[in-house]
Amino acid sequence: MSSYKEISNVMKSTQNDVSVNLGYITVDERIFEFRMVVFVLLKLLLLSHKVCKAHVVQCRIRDPHPPLQQYCQSGDLFVGGVASLSFNINPIDFTEYSQLAVFEDLLVVPKNYQHILALAFAVKEINENPQILPNSSLGFHIFDSYFNARWTYDVTMRLTSSQDQFVSNYKCDTHNNLVAVIGGLDSDISLHVATILGIYKVPQLTYGSAPVMMDHSPGYSIYQMAPNERLQYVGITALLLHFKWTWVGILVMDDDSGERVVQTLSSMFSQHGICIALTERSPRSDFVSGVSDMMDQGAKTFAKILENKANIFVVFGKSYSVNDLRWLQQLSEGRWETKGTVWILTAQMELTSYGYQRTWDTDIIHGVLSFTVHSNDLPKFQKFIKNRSPLNTKEDGFIQDFWHHAFNCAFKDEVLDEMKGDICTGEEKLESLPGAFFEMSMTSHSYSIYSAVYAVAHAVHAMHSLQSKPRTMMNRIGLNLLGQDQWQLHDFLREVAFNNSAGNKVSLNENGELEAGYDIMNWVISSNQSFHRLKVGRVDPWTAPARAFTIKEKDITWPSWFNQAQPVSVCSESCHYGYSKQVKEGEQFCCYDCIPCPEGKISDQNDSNDCYKCTDEQFPSKNQDFCISKHITFLSYEEPLGHTLACFALSLSLITALVLGTFIKHHNTPIVKANNRSLSYTLLVSLLLCFLCVLLFIGQPEMVTCLLRQTAFGTIFSVAISCILAKTITVVLAFMATKPGSRIRKWVGKRLANSIVFSCSFVQGGICALWLATSPPFPDVDLYSVTEEAILECNEGSLILFYCMLGYMGFLAIVSFIVAFLARKLPDSFNEARFITFSMLVFCSVWLSFVSTYLSTKGKSMVAVEIFSILSSGAGLLILIFAPKCYIIWLRAELNNREGLIRAKDQST
């Protein structure tokens, strides 16, 4: 034994020198060969001491208790398999060496038998394919872990030891060419397998979602035939956001990774506006510690689920955790119908059933949404398992136990007197089994096993293809003894990339994880309790983020409680358009009240976090739920107001033109001469132009009209008022000139009148010229004065100069009024100061009213007010000054002479 210990130490030191974790240090070839020779010599010395027969050493120590279940197929190389088919419900405490288990102690999960068949099918295809390992055959050796750490350690040690012989950490022949181990199904099983395989650097390929693989501990040689789990969490978040499920529960059925998953999901959910309504742990179906505690805990869990408003629960658990959901249904005692729930299952969970659940209701799993590793069906696999029977697979140590639990029958050699049930004939059809017990199509886990075996075969093939140097027999024996091929295999596994028979590319990333996406499956239970999976979506890591998640809503079958309507799961009812959310104090942000948008703001989507203003070109609707484009408005000729004002302007223009024509026709009559004929002509022309300039205010504002309308109006009206002022001053001066010795007589005449008109108009013209030169008017849009209108207008540019123009015009009017008022009683038969006084009084009244009205109105009403002021003040001047004269000219022609005017004057006084 001391020699054996020394050899073991040499072997361990050699292993430590050659390999570290998944990366390897290449030593000098001479040193390696020297150690190899030393080791082989020592080994041969020990074997000769133990007595050799020919070239094959026979170990005398036999395992007294071989495993209860195993499935072996010989080959030049072999793949180990750690399956998870049965629970051992009668555990052994290992205080003494005893039988592993008996059939009566096993609770089988029939569906997991497909995992064993998937491995056997992959090996069969590889051996039949001349393109892969053409000079070697591949075998396998499959054990059951019994979902138990102790049995997992035991079977892993058996895989690393000699076939048919079990001495821990020792191989007593050279025929155990283990290249890799496929397993396990759940994270804890994978970790137990890795603990043993890490010592020997044997590659391990897990076929279940193994969260523990996110932390590659030193010495572990693990490859995960599933994508990074974060991609799955991204898919779950995208699914919740797509259906606007913001109030979600989490049900944890895995004590090993539950807390980490909850923390990860909580962080991702909160970042995307999803709240966790409830986090609960479901009781595990523990047949060892008793069912009573499990039922009590399950009843409490179920009660919390019923009380919560969340209709969506994300379930994280082990492969068999769906059985725990069915336990919840059993505990509900018919109360489940009071609340519908959509379960979102992670990729690790499968629909499985134990034998005693054969008659249980399946309503709870109807409509489930399940994430699975992307896979395609393999028709050849269905043909492979269709002919599977205990009658033609004697080497399969699992099939009888599977057959017994799946078909609820017993074989003749197992039947006891008290045994109830049918006798197994071996001719039962697997396709007749319910989907919860067995599926003919390849499941996601089986597909991962299938891909894992192919990955190992391709890696071994690539490794052997590169070993072109001839080696001596001694060197090859040494390599086999030390497992050097196993160490080298890691490099090839990390670089493996191939297309499998289903057309999918299989490759691993730098972390040893499968590069693939996830499928979203919908579980449908038919009226005859048949089980169907329907692919309704996918999470693809290779496409753009906006298209990575796809879902087919119309293909989804929801749980019966929702009557095929899309479920809703929110803490608060959605805030409709026109309302915004206000978070309730002391509660999660998903719980809120709905408050109306303030005036001037809208919300045009449900559950808006805040209301917002419309653009300047839009205004809120009555219900504040959308924006309406503002009506473009201006004072146009087509609308009644514009049409009416234009008609009035033209009518007054015609009347003015008629009066002007009358005065021109009767220019030699006394009444025309007596009222300063030239000033009357100028005044009438000014009024005519004032009425016509109104047309510049009507119609869509343009650059020319904006430049002309105010300046033309101000200048022309100033000329008109200047004429009136000149008339009034002329009358006053004429009366004063009649006094004896007056020097004013020389001022009376056309030159004075023309000077007054020119000088007063010149000042207004200077103001308008300065206005146009510094800050002229321009077309503009007023978006703020009227809420629902976008007003096309002329921006006055400089308001100071605009009001200066109006102010100067008002100043002239006031001066004219004062002068006319003082001259109203002059004893002159030809004095028109009285009419000018009234006309200026009307004029000033109109424009004083205009200023206050102009400042209080907006839009086209403001333009209409200015037009009305122009027309009314001009009409006042026209009527009050020229109407009496036209009356005499048209109707009282006999008075249109000096005597008649004096007589009319005397009669009026």
mmCIF file of N, CA and C in Angstrom, residues 361-434:
data_model
loop_
_atom_site.group_PDB
_atom_site.id
_atom_site.type_symbol
_atom_site.label_atom_id
_atom_site.label_comp_id
_atom_site.label_asym_id
_atom_site.label_seq_id
_atom_site.Cartn_x
_atom_site.Cartn_y
_atom_site.Cartn_z
ATOM 1 N N ASP A 361 -56.292 16.847 -11.305
ATOM 2 C CA ASP A 361 -56.732 17.833 -12.286
ATOM 3 C C ASP A 361 -55.527 18.619 -12.800
ATOM 4 N N THR A 362 -55.596 19.054 -14.056
ATOM 5 C CA THR A 362 -54.476 19.786 -14.665
ATOM 6 C C THR A 362 -54.848 21.226 -15.003
ATOM 7 N N ASP A 363 -55.943 21.738 -14.430
ATOM 8 C CA ASP A 363 -56.363 23.099 -14.771
ATOM 9 C C ASP A 363 -55.303 24.134 -14.410
ATOM 10 N N ILE A 364 -54.574 23.880 -13.354
ATOM 11 C CA ILE A 364 -53.620 24.882 -12.879
ATOM 12 C C ILE A 364 -52.491 25.131 -13.877
ATOM 13 N N ILE A 365 -52.183 24.147 -14.711
ATOM 14 C CA ILE A 365 -51.089 24.314 -15.674
ATOM 15 C C ILE A 365 -51.602 24.636 -17.069
ATOM 16 N N HIS A 366 -52.913 24.749 -17.234
ATOM 17 C CA HIS A 366 -53.471 25.115 -18.529
ATOM 18 C C HIS A 366 -53.209 26.605 -18.774
ATOM 19 N N GLY A 367 -52.570 26.926 -19.891
ATOM 20 C CA GLY A 367 -52.269 28.314 -20.212
ATOM 21 C C GLY A 367 -50.936 28.804 -19.695
ATOM 22 N N VAL A 368 -50.120 27.905 -19.154
ATOM 23 C CA VAL A 368 -48.801 28.291 -18.649
ATOM 24 C C VAL A 368 -47.939 28.824 -19.795
ATOM 25 N N LEU A 369 -47.127 29.849 -19.486
ATOM 26 C CA LEU A 369 -46.112 30.338 -20.419
ATOM 27 C C LEU A 369 -44.756 29.909 -19.881
ATOM 28 N N SER A 370 -44.031 29.139 -20.676
ATOM 29 C CA SER A 370 -42.788 28.530 -20.207
ATOM 30 C C SER A 370 -41.641 28.918 -21.119
ATOM 31 N N PHE A 371 -40.525 29.293 -20.520
ATOM 32 C CA PHE A 371 -39.301 29.551 -21.273
ATOM 33 C C PHE A 371 -38.523 28.245 -21.396
ATOM 34 N N THR A 372 -38.070 27.936 -22.596
ATOM 35 C CA THR A 372 -37.253 26.749 -22.831
ATOM 36 C C THR A 372 -36.083 27.108 -23.741
ATOM 37 N N VAL A 373 -34.995 26.371 -23.599
ATOM 38 C CA VAL A 373 -33.862 26.576 -24.493
ATOM 39 C C VAL A 373 -34.302 26.269 -25.920
ATOM 40 N N HIS A 374 -33.912 27.124 -26.847
ATOM 41 C CA HIS A 374 -34.347 26.946 -28.233
ATOM 42 C C HIS A 374 -33.966 25.559 -28.752
ATOM 43 N N SER A 375 -34.933 24.889 -29.358
ATOM 44 C CA SER A 375 -34.703 23.534 -29.864
ATOM 45 C C SER A 375 -35.629 23.278 -31.038
ATOM 46 N N ASN A 376 -35.287 22.268 -31.798
ATOM 47 C CA ASN A 376 -36.119 21.796 -32.910
ATOM 48 C C ASN A 376 -36.408 20.315 -32.719
ATOM 49 N N ASP A 377 -37.535 19.900 -33.217
ATOM 50 C CA ASP A 377 -37.911 18.489 -33.076
ATOM 51 C C ASP A 377 -37.079 17.629 -34.032
ATOM 52 N N LEU A 378 -36.826 16.402 -33.598
ATOM 53 C CA LEU A 378 -36.069 15.433 -34.397
ATOM 54 C C LEU A 378 -36.983 14.244 -34.700
ATOM 55 N N PRO A 379 -37.500 14.153 -35.912
ATOM 56 C CA PRO A 379 -38.400 13.034 -36.253
ATOM 57 C C PRO A 379 -37.751 11.666 -36.056
ATOM 58 N N LYS A 380 -36.446 11.549 -36.295
ATOM 59 C CA LYS A 380 -35.784 10.268 -36.116
ATOM 60 C C LYS A 380 -35.801 9.814 -34.660
ATOM 61 N N PHE A 381 -35.807 10.779 -33.770
ATOM 62 C CA PHE A 381 -35.846 10.431 -32.347
ATOM 63 C C PHE A 381 -37.184 9.782 -31.993
ATOM 64 N N GLN A 382 -38.252 10.272 -32.567
ATOM 65 C CA GLN A 382 -39.558 9.669 -32.308
ATOM 66 C C GLN A 382 -39.595 8.216 -32.812
ATOM 67 N N LYS A 383 -39.004 7.975 -33.970
ATOM 68 C CA LYS A 383 -38.953 6.601 -34.462
ATOM 69 C C LYS A 383 -38.100 5.729 -33.548
ATOM 70 N N PHE A 384 -37.040 6.330 -33.008
ATOM 71 C CA PHE A 384 -36.144 5.575 -32.121
ATOM 72 C C PHE A 384 -36.871 5.104 -30.857
ATOM 73 N N ILE A 385 -37.646 5.991 -30.266
ATOM 74 C CA ILE A 385 -38.303 5.635 -28.995
ATOM 75 C C ILE A 385 -39.623 4.911 -29.219
ATOM 76 N N LYS A 386 -40.150 4.974 -30.441
ATOM 77 C CA LYS A 386 -41.438 4.341 -30.688
ATOM 78 C C LYS A 386 -41.341 2.825 -30.545
ATOM 79 N N ASN A 387 -40.206 2.278 -30.893
ATOM 80 C CA ASN A 387 -40.004 0.824 -30.808
ATOM 81 C C ASN A 387 -39.358 0.403 -29.501
ATOM 82 N N ARG A 388 -39.276 1.348 -28.547
ATOM 83 C CA ARG A 388 -38.638 1.038 -27.263
ATOM 84 C C ARG A 388 -39.548 0.136 -26.435
ATOM 85 N N SER A 389 -38.967 -0.927 -25.899
ATOM 86 C CA SER A 389 -39.759 -1.872 -25.108
ATOM 87 C C SER A 389 -38.834 -2.656 -24.187
ATOM 88 N N PRO A 390 -39.315 -3.043 -23.014
ATOM 89 C CA PRO A 390 -38.495 -3.879 -22.130
ATOM 90 C C PRO A 390 -38.119 -5.213 -22.761
ATOM 91 N N LEU A 391 -38.855 -5.610 -23.784
ATOM 92 C CA LEU A 391 -38.598 -6.901 -24.396
ATOM 93 C C LEU A 391 -37.344 -6.898 -25.263
ATOM 94 N N ASN A 392 -36.956 -5.732 -25.786
ATOM 95 C CA ASN A 392 -35.815 -5.698 -26.702
ATOM 96 C C ASN A 392 -34.674 -4.821 -26.202
ATOM 97 N N THR A 393 -34.701 -4.425 -24.960
ATOM 98 C CA THR A 393 -33.615 -3.594 -24.396
ATOM 99 C C THR A 393 -33.238 -4.126 -23.020
ATOM 100 N N LYS A 394 -32.694 -5.340 -22.983
ATOM 101 C CA LYS A 394 -32.335 -5.952 -21.707
ATOM 102 C C LYS A 394 -31.202 -5.208 -21.007
ATOM 103 N N GLU A 395 -30.341 -4.541 -21.811
ATOM 104 C CA GLU A 395 -29.194 -3.864 -21.188
ATOM 105 C C GLU A 395 -29.602 -2.565 -20.499
ATOM 106 N N ASP A 396 -30.805 -2.096 -20.761
ATOM 107 C CA ASP A 396 -31.294 -0.856 -20.150
ATOM 108 C C ASP A 396 -31.822 -1.174 -18.751
ATOM 109 N N GLY A 397 -31.110 -0.722 -17.724
ATOM 110 C CA GLY A 397 -31.519 -1.003 -16.355
ATOM 111 C C GLY A 397 -32.580 -0.064 -15.819
ATOM 112 N N PHE A 398 -33.004 0.911 -16.626
ATOM 113 C CA PHE A 398 -34.010 1.877 -16.167
ATOM 114 C C PHE A 398 -35.399 1.572 -16.703
ATOM 115 N N ILE A 399 -35.467 0.839 -17.803
ATOM 116 C CA ILE A 399 -36.725 0.777 -18.537
ATOM 117 C C ILE A 399 -37.831 0.074 -17.774
ATOM 118 N N GLN A 400 -37.512 -0.976 -17.032
ATOM 119 C CA GLN A 400 -38.562 -1.696 -16.317
ATOM 120 C C GLN A 400 -39.203 -0.836 -15.246
ATOM 121 N N ASP A 401 -38.368 -0.114 -14.505
ATOM 122 C CA ASP A 401 -38.918 0.746 -13.465
ATOM 123 C C ASP A 401 -39.741 1.876 -14.073
ATOM 124 N N PHE A 402 -39.243 2.422 -15.187
ATOM 125 C CA PHE A 402 -40.019 3.442 -15.898
ATOM 126 C C PHE A 402 -41.342 2.877 -16.378
ATOM 127 N N TRP A 403 -41.295 1.693 -16.950
ATOM 128 C CA TRP A 403 -42.506 1.069 -17.501
ATOM 129 C C TRP A 403 -43.536 0.840 -16.399
ATOM 130 N N HIS A 404 -43.040 0.429 -15.282
ATOM 131 C CA HIS A 404 -43.921 0.133 -14.143
ATOM 132 C C HIS A 404 -44.677 1.385 -13.692
ATOM 133 N N HIS A 405 -43.964 2.500 -13.560
ATOM 134 C CA HIS A 405 -44.613 3.716 -13.076
ATOM 135 C C HIS A 405 -45.391 4.434 -14.170
ATOM 136 N N ALA A 406 -44.931 4.334 -15.412
ATOM 137 C CA ALA A 406 -45.604 5.046 -16.488
ATOM 138 C C ALA A 406 -46.930 4.400 -16.858
ATOM 139 N N PHE A 407 -46.947 3.055 -16.936
ATOM 140 C CA PHE A 407 -48.166 2.354 -17.358
ATOM 141 C C PHE A 407 -48.951 1.780 -16.188
ATOM 142 N N ASN A 408 -48.464 2.024 -14.959
ATOM 143 C CA ASN A 408 -49.158 1.550 -13.765
ATOM 144 C C ASN A 408 -49.395 0.037 -13.840
ATOM 145 N N CYS A 409 -48.294 -0.668 -14.131
ATOM 146 C CA CYS A 409 -48.375 -2.114 -14.227
ATOM 147 C C CYS A 409 -47.142 -2.717 -13.566
ATOM 148 N N ALA A 410 -47.122 -4.018 -13.457
ATOM 149 C CA ALA A 410 -45.982 -4.703 -12.852
ATOM 150 C C ALA A 410 -45.606 -5.904 -13.712
ATOM 151 N N PHE A 411 -44.312 -6.230 -13.726
ATOM 152 C CA PHE A 411 -43.852 -7.386 -14.463
ATOM 153 C C PHE A 411 -44.081 -8.644 -13.621
ATOM 154 N N LYS A 412 -44.157 -9.730 -14.282
ATOM 155 C CA LYS A 412 -44.520 -10.977 -13.603
ATOM 156 C C LYS A 412 -43.540 -11.340 -12.502
ATOM 157 N N ASP A 413 -42.271 -11.081 -12.711
ATOM 158 C CA ASP A 413 -41.289 -11.458 -11.694
ATOM 159 C C ASP A 413 -41.311 -10.519 -10.494
ATOM 160 N N GLU A 414 -42.104 -9.417 -10.571
ATOM 161 C CA GLU A 414 -42.197 -8.490 -9.459
ATOM 162 C C GLU A 414 -43.523 -8.583 -8.732
ATOM 163 N N VAL A 415 -44.477 -9.322 -9.288
ATOM 164 C CA VAL A 415 -45.831 -9.342 -8.744
ATOM 165 C C VAL A 415 -45.849 -10.048 -7.399
ATOM 166 N N LEU A 416 -46.451 -9.407 -6.430
ATOM 167 C CA LEU A 416 -46.663 -9.988 -5.106
ATOM 168 C C LEU A 416 -48.140 -10.319 -4.956
ATOM 169 N N ASP A 417 -48.461 -11.053 -3.908
ATOM 170 C CA ASP A 417 -49.850 -11.480 -3.711
ATOM 171 C C ASP A 417 -50.780 -10.287 -3.537
ATOM 172 N N GLU A 418 -50.279 -9.284 -2.769
ATOM 173 C CA GLU A 418 -51.140 -8.128 -2.493
ATOM 174 C C GLU A 418 -51.056 -7.065 -3.585
ATOM 175 N N MET A 419 -50.307 -7.313 -4.637
ATOM 176 C CA MET A 419 -50.105 -6.349 -5.699
ATOM 177 C C MET A 419 -51.397 -6.145 -6.482
ATOM 178 N N LYS A 420 -51.768 -4.885 -6.706
ATOM 179 C CA LYS A 420 -52.949 -4.570 -7.493
ATOM 180 C C LYS A 420 -52.512 -3.857 -8.765
ATOM 181 N N GLY A 421 -53.200 -4.063 -9.846
ATOM 182 C CA GLY A 421 -52.856 -3.423 -11.112
ATOM 183 C C GLY A 421 -52.670 -4.429 -12.203
ATOM 184 N N ASP A 422 -52.358 -3.909 -13.384
ATOM 185 C CA ASP A 422 -52.202 -4.748 -14.561
ATOM 186 C C ASP A 422 -50.804 -5.363 -14.594
ATOM 187 N N ILE A 423 -50.706 -6.391 -15.413
ATOM 188 C CA ILE A 423 -49.417 -7.032 -15.668
ATOM 189 C C ILE A 423 -48.806 -6.392 -16.903
ATOM 190 N N CYS A 424 -47.529 -5.995 -16.806
ATOM 191 C CA CYS A 424 -46.842 -5.384 -17.936
ATOM 192 C C CYS A 424 -46.541 -6.444 -18.990
ATOM 193 N N THR A 425 -46.959 -6.185 -20.211
ATOM 194 C CA THR A 425 -46.676 -7.107 -21.314
ATOM 195 C C THR A 425 -45.437 -6.686 -22.104
ATOM 196 N N GLY A 426 -45.026 -5.464 -21.942
ATOM 197 C CA GLY A 426 -43.911 -4.949 -22.730
ATOM 198 C C GLY A 426 -44.325 -4.452 -24.091
ATOM 199 N N GLU A 427 -45.584 -4.636 -24.424
ATOM 200 C CA GLU A 427 -46.076 -4.191 -25.730
ATOM 201 C C GLU A 427 -46.900 -2.914 -25.621
ATOM 202 N N GLU A 428 -46.920 -2.351 -24.453
ATOM 203 C CA GLU A 428 -47.619 -1.072 -24.287
ATOM 204 C C GLU A 428 -46.964 -0.002 -25.173
ATOM 205 N N LYS A 429 -47.751 0.958 -25.629
ATOM 206 C CA LYS A 429 -47.280 1.980 -26.562
ATOM 207 C C LYS A 429 -46.959 3.270 -25.803
ATOM 208 N N LEU A 430 -45.737 3.754 -26.017
ATOM 209 C CA LEU A 430 -45.338 4.992 -25.344
ATOM 210 C C LEU A 430 -46.180 6.178 -25.807
ATOM 211 N N GLU A 431 -46.623 6.160 -27.056
ATOM 212 C CA GLU A 431 -47.397 7.290 -27.559
ATOM 213 C C GLU A 431 -48.770 7.391 -26.891
ATOM 214 N N SER A 432 -49.187 6.340 -26.181
ATOM 215 C CA SER A 432 -50.479 6.381 -25.494
ATOM 216 C C SER A 432 -50.398 7.055 -24.132
ATOM 217 N N LEU A 433 -49.189 7.352 -23.671
ATOM 218 C CA LEU A 433 -49.034 7.948 -22.347
ATOM 219 C C LEU A 433 -49.425 9.424 -22.369
ATOM 220 N N PRO A 434 -49.989 9.936 -21.275
ATOM 221 C CA PRO A 434 -50.278 11.375 -21.180
ATOM 222 C C PRO A 434 -48.981 12.173 -21.262
#
